[in-house]
Tab-separated table of C-alpha atoms and ligand atoms in Angstrom:
chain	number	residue	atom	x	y	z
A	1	UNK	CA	0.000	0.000	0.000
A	2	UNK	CA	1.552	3.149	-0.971
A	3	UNK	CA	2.193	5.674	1.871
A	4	UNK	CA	3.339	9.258	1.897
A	5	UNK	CA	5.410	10.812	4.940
A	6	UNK	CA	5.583	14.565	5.169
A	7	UNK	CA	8.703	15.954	7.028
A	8	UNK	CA	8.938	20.125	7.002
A	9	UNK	CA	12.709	20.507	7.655
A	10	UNK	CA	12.782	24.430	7.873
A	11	UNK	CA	9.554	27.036	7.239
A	12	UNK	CA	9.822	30.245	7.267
A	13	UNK	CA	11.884	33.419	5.005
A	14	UNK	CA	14.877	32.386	7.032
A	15	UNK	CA	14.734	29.131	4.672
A	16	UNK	CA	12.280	25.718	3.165
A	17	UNK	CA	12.570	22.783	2.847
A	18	UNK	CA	10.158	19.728	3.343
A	19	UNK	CA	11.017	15.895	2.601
A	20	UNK	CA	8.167	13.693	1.212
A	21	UNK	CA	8.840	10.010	1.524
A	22	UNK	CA	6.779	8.482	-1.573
A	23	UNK	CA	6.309	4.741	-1.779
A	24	UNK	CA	9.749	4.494	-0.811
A	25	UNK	CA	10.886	7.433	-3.139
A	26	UNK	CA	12.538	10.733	-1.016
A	27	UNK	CA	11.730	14.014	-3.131
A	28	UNK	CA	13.278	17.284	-1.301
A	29	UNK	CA	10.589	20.357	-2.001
A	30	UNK	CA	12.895	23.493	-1.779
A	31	UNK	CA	16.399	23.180	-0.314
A	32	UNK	CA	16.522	27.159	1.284
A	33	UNK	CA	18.696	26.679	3.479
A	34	UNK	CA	22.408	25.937	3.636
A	35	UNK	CA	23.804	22.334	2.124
A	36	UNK	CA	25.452	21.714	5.884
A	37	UNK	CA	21.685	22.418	7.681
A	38	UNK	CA	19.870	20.734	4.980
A	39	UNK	CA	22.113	17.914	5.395
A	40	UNK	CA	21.829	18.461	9.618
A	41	UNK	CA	17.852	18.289	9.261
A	42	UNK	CA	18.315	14.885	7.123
A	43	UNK	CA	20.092	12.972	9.562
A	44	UNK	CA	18.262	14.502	12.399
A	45	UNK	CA	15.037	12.082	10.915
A	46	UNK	CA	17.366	9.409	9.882
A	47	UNK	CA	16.872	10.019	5.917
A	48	UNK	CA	20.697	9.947	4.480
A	49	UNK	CA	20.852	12.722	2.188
A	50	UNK	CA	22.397	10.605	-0.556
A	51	UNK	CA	18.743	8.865	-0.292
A	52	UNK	CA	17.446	12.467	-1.806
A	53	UNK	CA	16.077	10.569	-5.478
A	54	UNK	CA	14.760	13.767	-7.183
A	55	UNK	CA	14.557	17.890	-5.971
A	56	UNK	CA	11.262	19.835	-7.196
A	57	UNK	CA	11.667	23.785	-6.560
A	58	UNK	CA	8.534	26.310	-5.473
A	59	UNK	CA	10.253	29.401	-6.816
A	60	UNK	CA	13.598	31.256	-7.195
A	61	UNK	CA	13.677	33.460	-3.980
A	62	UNK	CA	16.511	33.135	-1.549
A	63	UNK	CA	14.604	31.188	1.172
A	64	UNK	CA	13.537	28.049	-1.144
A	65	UNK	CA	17.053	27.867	-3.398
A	66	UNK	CA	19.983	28.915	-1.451
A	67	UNK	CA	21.473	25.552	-0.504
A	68	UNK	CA	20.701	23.870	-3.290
A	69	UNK	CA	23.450	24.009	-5.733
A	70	UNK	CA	25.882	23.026	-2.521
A	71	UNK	CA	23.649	20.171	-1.888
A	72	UNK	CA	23.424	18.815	-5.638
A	73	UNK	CA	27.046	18.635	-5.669
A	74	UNK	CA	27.346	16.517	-2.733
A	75	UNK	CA	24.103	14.552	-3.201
A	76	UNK	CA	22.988	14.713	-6.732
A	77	UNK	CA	19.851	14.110	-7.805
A	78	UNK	CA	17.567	15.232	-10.452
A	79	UNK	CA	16.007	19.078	-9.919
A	80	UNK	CA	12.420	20.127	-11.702
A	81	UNK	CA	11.511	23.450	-11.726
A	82	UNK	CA	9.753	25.766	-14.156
A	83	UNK	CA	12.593	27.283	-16.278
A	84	UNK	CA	12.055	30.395	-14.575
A	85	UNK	CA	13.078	29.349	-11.408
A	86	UNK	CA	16.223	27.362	-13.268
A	87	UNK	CA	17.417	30.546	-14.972
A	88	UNK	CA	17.864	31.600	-11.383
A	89	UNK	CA	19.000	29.480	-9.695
A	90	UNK	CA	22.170	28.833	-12.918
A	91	UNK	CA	22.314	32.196	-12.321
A	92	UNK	CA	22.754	32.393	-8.987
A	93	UNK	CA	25.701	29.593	-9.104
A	94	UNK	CA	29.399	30.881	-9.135
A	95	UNK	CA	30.062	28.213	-11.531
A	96	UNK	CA	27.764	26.161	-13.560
A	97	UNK	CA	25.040	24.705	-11.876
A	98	UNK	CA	26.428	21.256	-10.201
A	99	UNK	CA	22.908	18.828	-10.385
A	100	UNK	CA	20.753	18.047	-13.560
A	101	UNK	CA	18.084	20.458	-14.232
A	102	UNK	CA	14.515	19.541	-15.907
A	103	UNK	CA	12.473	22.351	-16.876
A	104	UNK	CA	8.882	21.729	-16.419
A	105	UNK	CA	5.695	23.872	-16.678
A	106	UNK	CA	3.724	25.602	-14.416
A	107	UNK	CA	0.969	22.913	-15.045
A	108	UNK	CA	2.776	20.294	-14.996
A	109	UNK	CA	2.912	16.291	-14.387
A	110	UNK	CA	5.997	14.335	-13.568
A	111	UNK	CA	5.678	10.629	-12.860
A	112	UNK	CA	8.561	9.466	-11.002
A	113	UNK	CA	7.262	5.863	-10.756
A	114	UNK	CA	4.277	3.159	-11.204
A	115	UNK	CA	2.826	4.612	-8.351
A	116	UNK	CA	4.224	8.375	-7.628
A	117	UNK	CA	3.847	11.480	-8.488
A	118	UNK	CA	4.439	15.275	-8.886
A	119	UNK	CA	1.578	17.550	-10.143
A	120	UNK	CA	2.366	22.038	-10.184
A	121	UNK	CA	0.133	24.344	-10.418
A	122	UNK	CA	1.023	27.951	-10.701
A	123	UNK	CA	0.935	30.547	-7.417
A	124	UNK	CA	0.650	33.998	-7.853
A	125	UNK	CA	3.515	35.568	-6.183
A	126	UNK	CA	6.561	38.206	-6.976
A	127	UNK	CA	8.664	35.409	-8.426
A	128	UNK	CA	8.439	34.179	-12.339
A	129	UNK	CA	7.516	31.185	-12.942
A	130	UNK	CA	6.427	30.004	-9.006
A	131	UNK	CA	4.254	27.186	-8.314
A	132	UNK	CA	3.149	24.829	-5.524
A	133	UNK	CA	3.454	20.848	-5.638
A	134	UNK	CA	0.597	17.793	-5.235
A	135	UNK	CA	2.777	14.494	-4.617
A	136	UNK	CA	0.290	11.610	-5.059
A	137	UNK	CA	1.268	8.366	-3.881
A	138	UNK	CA	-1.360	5.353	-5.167
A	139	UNK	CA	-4.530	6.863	-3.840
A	140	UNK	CA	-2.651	9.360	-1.328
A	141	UNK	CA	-1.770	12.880	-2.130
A	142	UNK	CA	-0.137	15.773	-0.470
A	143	UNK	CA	-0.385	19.497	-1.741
A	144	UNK	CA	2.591	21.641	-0.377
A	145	UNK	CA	1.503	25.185	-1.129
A	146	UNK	CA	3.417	28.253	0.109
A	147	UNK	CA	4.781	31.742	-1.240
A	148	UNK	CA	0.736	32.494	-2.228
A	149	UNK	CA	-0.388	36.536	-3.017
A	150	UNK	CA	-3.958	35.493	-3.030
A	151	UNK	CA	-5.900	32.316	-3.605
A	152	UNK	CA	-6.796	31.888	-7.306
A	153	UNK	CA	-9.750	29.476	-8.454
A	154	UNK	CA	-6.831	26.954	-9.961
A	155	UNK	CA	-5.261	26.554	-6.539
A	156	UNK	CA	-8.831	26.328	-5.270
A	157	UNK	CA	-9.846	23.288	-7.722
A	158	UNK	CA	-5.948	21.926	-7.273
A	159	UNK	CA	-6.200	21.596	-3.271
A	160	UNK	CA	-9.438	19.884	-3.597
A	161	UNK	CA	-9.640	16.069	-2.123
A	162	UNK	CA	-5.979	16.004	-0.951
A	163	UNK	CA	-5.393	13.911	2.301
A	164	UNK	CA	-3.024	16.655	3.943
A	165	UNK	CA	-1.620	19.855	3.256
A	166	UNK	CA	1.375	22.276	4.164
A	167	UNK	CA	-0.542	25.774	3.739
A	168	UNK	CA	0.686	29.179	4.126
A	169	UNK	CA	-0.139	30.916	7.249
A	170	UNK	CA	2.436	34.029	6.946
A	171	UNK	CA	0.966	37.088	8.495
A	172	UNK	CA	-1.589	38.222	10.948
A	173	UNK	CA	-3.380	41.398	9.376
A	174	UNK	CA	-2.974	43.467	12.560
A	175	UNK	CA	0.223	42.697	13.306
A	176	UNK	CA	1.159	43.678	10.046
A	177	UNK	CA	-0.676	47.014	9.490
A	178	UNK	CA	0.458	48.052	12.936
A	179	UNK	CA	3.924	46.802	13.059
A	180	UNK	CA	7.073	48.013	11.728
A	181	UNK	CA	7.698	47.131	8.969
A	182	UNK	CA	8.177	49.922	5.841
A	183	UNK	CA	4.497	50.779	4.118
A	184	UNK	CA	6.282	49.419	1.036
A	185	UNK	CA	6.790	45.975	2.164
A	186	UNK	CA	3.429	46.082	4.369
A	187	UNK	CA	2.054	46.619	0.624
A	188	UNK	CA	4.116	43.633	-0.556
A	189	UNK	CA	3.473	41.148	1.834
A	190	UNK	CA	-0.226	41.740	1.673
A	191	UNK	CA	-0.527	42.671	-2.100
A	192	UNK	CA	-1.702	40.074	-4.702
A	193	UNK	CA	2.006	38.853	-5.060
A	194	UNK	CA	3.079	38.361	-1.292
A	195	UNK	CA	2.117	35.852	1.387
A	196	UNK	CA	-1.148	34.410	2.505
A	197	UNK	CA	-2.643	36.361	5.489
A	198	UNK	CA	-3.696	33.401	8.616
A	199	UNK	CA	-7.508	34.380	7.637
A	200	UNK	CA	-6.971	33.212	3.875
A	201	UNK	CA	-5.381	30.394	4.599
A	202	UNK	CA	-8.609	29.564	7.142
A	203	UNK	CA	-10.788	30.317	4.192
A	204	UNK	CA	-8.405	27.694	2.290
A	205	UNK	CA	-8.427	25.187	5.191
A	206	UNK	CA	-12.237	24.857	5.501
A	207	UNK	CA	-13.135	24.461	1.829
A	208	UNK	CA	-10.387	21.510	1.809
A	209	UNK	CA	-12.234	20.362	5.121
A	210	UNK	CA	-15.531	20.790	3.120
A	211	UNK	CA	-13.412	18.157	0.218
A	212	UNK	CA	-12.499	15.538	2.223
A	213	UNK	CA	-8.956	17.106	3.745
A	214	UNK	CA	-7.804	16.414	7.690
A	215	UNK	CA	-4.569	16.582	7.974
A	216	UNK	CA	-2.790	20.090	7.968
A	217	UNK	CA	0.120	21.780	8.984
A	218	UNK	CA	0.738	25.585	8.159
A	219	UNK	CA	3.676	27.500	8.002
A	220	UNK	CA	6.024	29.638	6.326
A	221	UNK	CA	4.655	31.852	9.356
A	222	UNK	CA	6.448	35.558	9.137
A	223	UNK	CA	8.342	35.679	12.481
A	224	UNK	CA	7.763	39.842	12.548
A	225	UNK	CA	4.252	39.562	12.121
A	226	UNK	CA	2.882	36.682	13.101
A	227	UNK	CA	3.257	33.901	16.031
A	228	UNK	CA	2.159	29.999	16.319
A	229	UNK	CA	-0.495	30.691	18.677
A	230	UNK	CA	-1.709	33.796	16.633
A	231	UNK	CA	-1.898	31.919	13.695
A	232	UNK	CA	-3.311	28.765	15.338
A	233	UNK	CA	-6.070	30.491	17.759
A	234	UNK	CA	-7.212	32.629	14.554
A	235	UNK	CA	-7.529	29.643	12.378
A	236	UNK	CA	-9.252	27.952	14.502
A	237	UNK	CA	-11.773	30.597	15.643
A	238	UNK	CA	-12.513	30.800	11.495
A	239	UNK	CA	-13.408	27.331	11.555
A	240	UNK	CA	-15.558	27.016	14.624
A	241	UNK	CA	-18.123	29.353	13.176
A	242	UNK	CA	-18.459	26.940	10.471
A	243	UNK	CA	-18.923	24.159	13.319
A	244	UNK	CA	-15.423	22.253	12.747
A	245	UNK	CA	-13.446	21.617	15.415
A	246	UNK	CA	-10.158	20.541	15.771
A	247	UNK	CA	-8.746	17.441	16.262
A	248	UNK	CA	-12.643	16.204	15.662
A	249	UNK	CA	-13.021	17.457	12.266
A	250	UNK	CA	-9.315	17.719	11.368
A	251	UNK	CA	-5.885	18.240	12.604
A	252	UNK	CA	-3.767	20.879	12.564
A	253	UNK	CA	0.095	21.343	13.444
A	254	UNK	CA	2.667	24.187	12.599
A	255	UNK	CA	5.628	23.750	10.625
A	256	UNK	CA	9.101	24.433	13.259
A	257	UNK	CA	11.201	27.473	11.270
A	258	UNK	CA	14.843	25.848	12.141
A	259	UNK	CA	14.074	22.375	13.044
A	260	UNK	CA	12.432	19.300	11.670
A	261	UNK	CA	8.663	19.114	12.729
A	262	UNK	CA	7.217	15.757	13.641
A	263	UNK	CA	6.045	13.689	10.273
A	264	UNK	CA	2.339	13.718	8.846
A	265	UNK	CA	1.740	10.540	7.674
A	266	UNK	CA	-1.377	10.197	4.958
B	301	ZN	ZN1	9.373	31.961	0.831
B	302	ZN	ZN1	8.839	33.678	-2.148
């Protein structure tokens, strides 16, 4: 019976990454943070990270690519991304890249075996060429969906009848319109090309509750403007008025930003 393990290594702009253990096939989602913590997160849930078979990339920004050209020359394994996102990350590389790069689209299939695999589906956000991933397994299927400006009717009708999901919860909308940060980036963060806000990804969560979804964890939570319990308590509150309560109707975890967070298993 095929089986899919979800393992969120790091969450958060200070660097992604999340290992998905597919009927015995280990895909690494985003590798943004260094090769030596990426490989630290690994062995910390016994996964060797010459095990790695294949890399699939979200987008080009900082947080989802940094480590990964150290990592592919130390652990190679195939990378997909949209060839946005590769242009970037070559790019970014003081020499040429050091893995093996397939371009795919934004609405996309890749099947990695009989039984696995990888489905995109593109996310509006301020990066060319982003998308978010649906790793089916058999009759199991995971949508890892972060890095969202606002939810569009494709990511709506992609995140339907999943068994679990890693959604973005990245700001609370007081904390952002009365905290710090520049009115600039305020408008960034909140504008159709920034982050989803803890309410949308509520609104998200109970329509996927509505399909047939139970298993969540959220996260790439903004550590200025947001908290855990913030972004837990208001998700939560959403969802009660709509009668679902948690850990009856489904469960709900948050993604650790700098260490591995205990496994979903679908
Ligand atoms: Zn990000
Ligand atoms: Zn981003």
């Amino acid at each position: 019976m095929p089986q899919l393990e979800i393992f969120p290594l790091y969450s958060g702009s200070s660097g992604n990454a999340t290992l998905v253990k597919a009927d015995g096939i280990n895909i690494l989602i985003d590798a943004g943070v260094s090769c030596k913590r990426l490989c630290e997160g690994l062995v910390s849930i016994d996964v060797d990270p010459d095990s790695i078979d294949y890399i699939f990339i979200t987008h080009c920004h900082s947080d989802h690519i940094a480590g990964v050209d150290v990592f592919e020359r130390h652990h190679p394994a195939p990378l997909y991304t949209t060839a946005d996102t590769c242009y970037v990350i070559e790019s970014a590389c003081r020499k040429k890249f050091g893995g093996e790069m397939i371009e795919i689209g934004q609405k996309d299939c890749v099947t990695l075996s009989d039984t696995v695999k990888v489905m995109s589906c593109p996310t509006p956000h301020d990066a060319a060429g982003s998308v978010c991933y649906k790793v089916i397994a058999g009759d199991k299927s995971f949508l890892l969906l972060t890095d969202v400006g606002h939810l569009t009717e494709e990511i709506v009708d992609f995140a339907y009848g999943v068994d679990g999901a890693l959604v973005e919860s990245n700001y609370d909308v007081r904390m952002l319109i009365y905290g710090f940060y520049p009115d600039e980036l305020k408008a960034r963060v909140a504008g159709d090309g920034g982050h989803l806000s803890n309410e949308e990804c509520a609104d998200l969560i109970k329509v996927m509750i509505e399909h047939g979804t139970e298993q969540f964890i959220i996260g790439h939570l903004s550590d200025k403007n947001n908290t855990p319990k913030q972004a837990v308590s208001t998700i939560v509150d959403i969802l009660a008025k709509s009668d679902l309560v948690r850990n009856r109707d489904y469960r709900l975890s948050v993604a650790e930003r700098y260490e591995p967070t205990d496994g979903m298993i679908l």
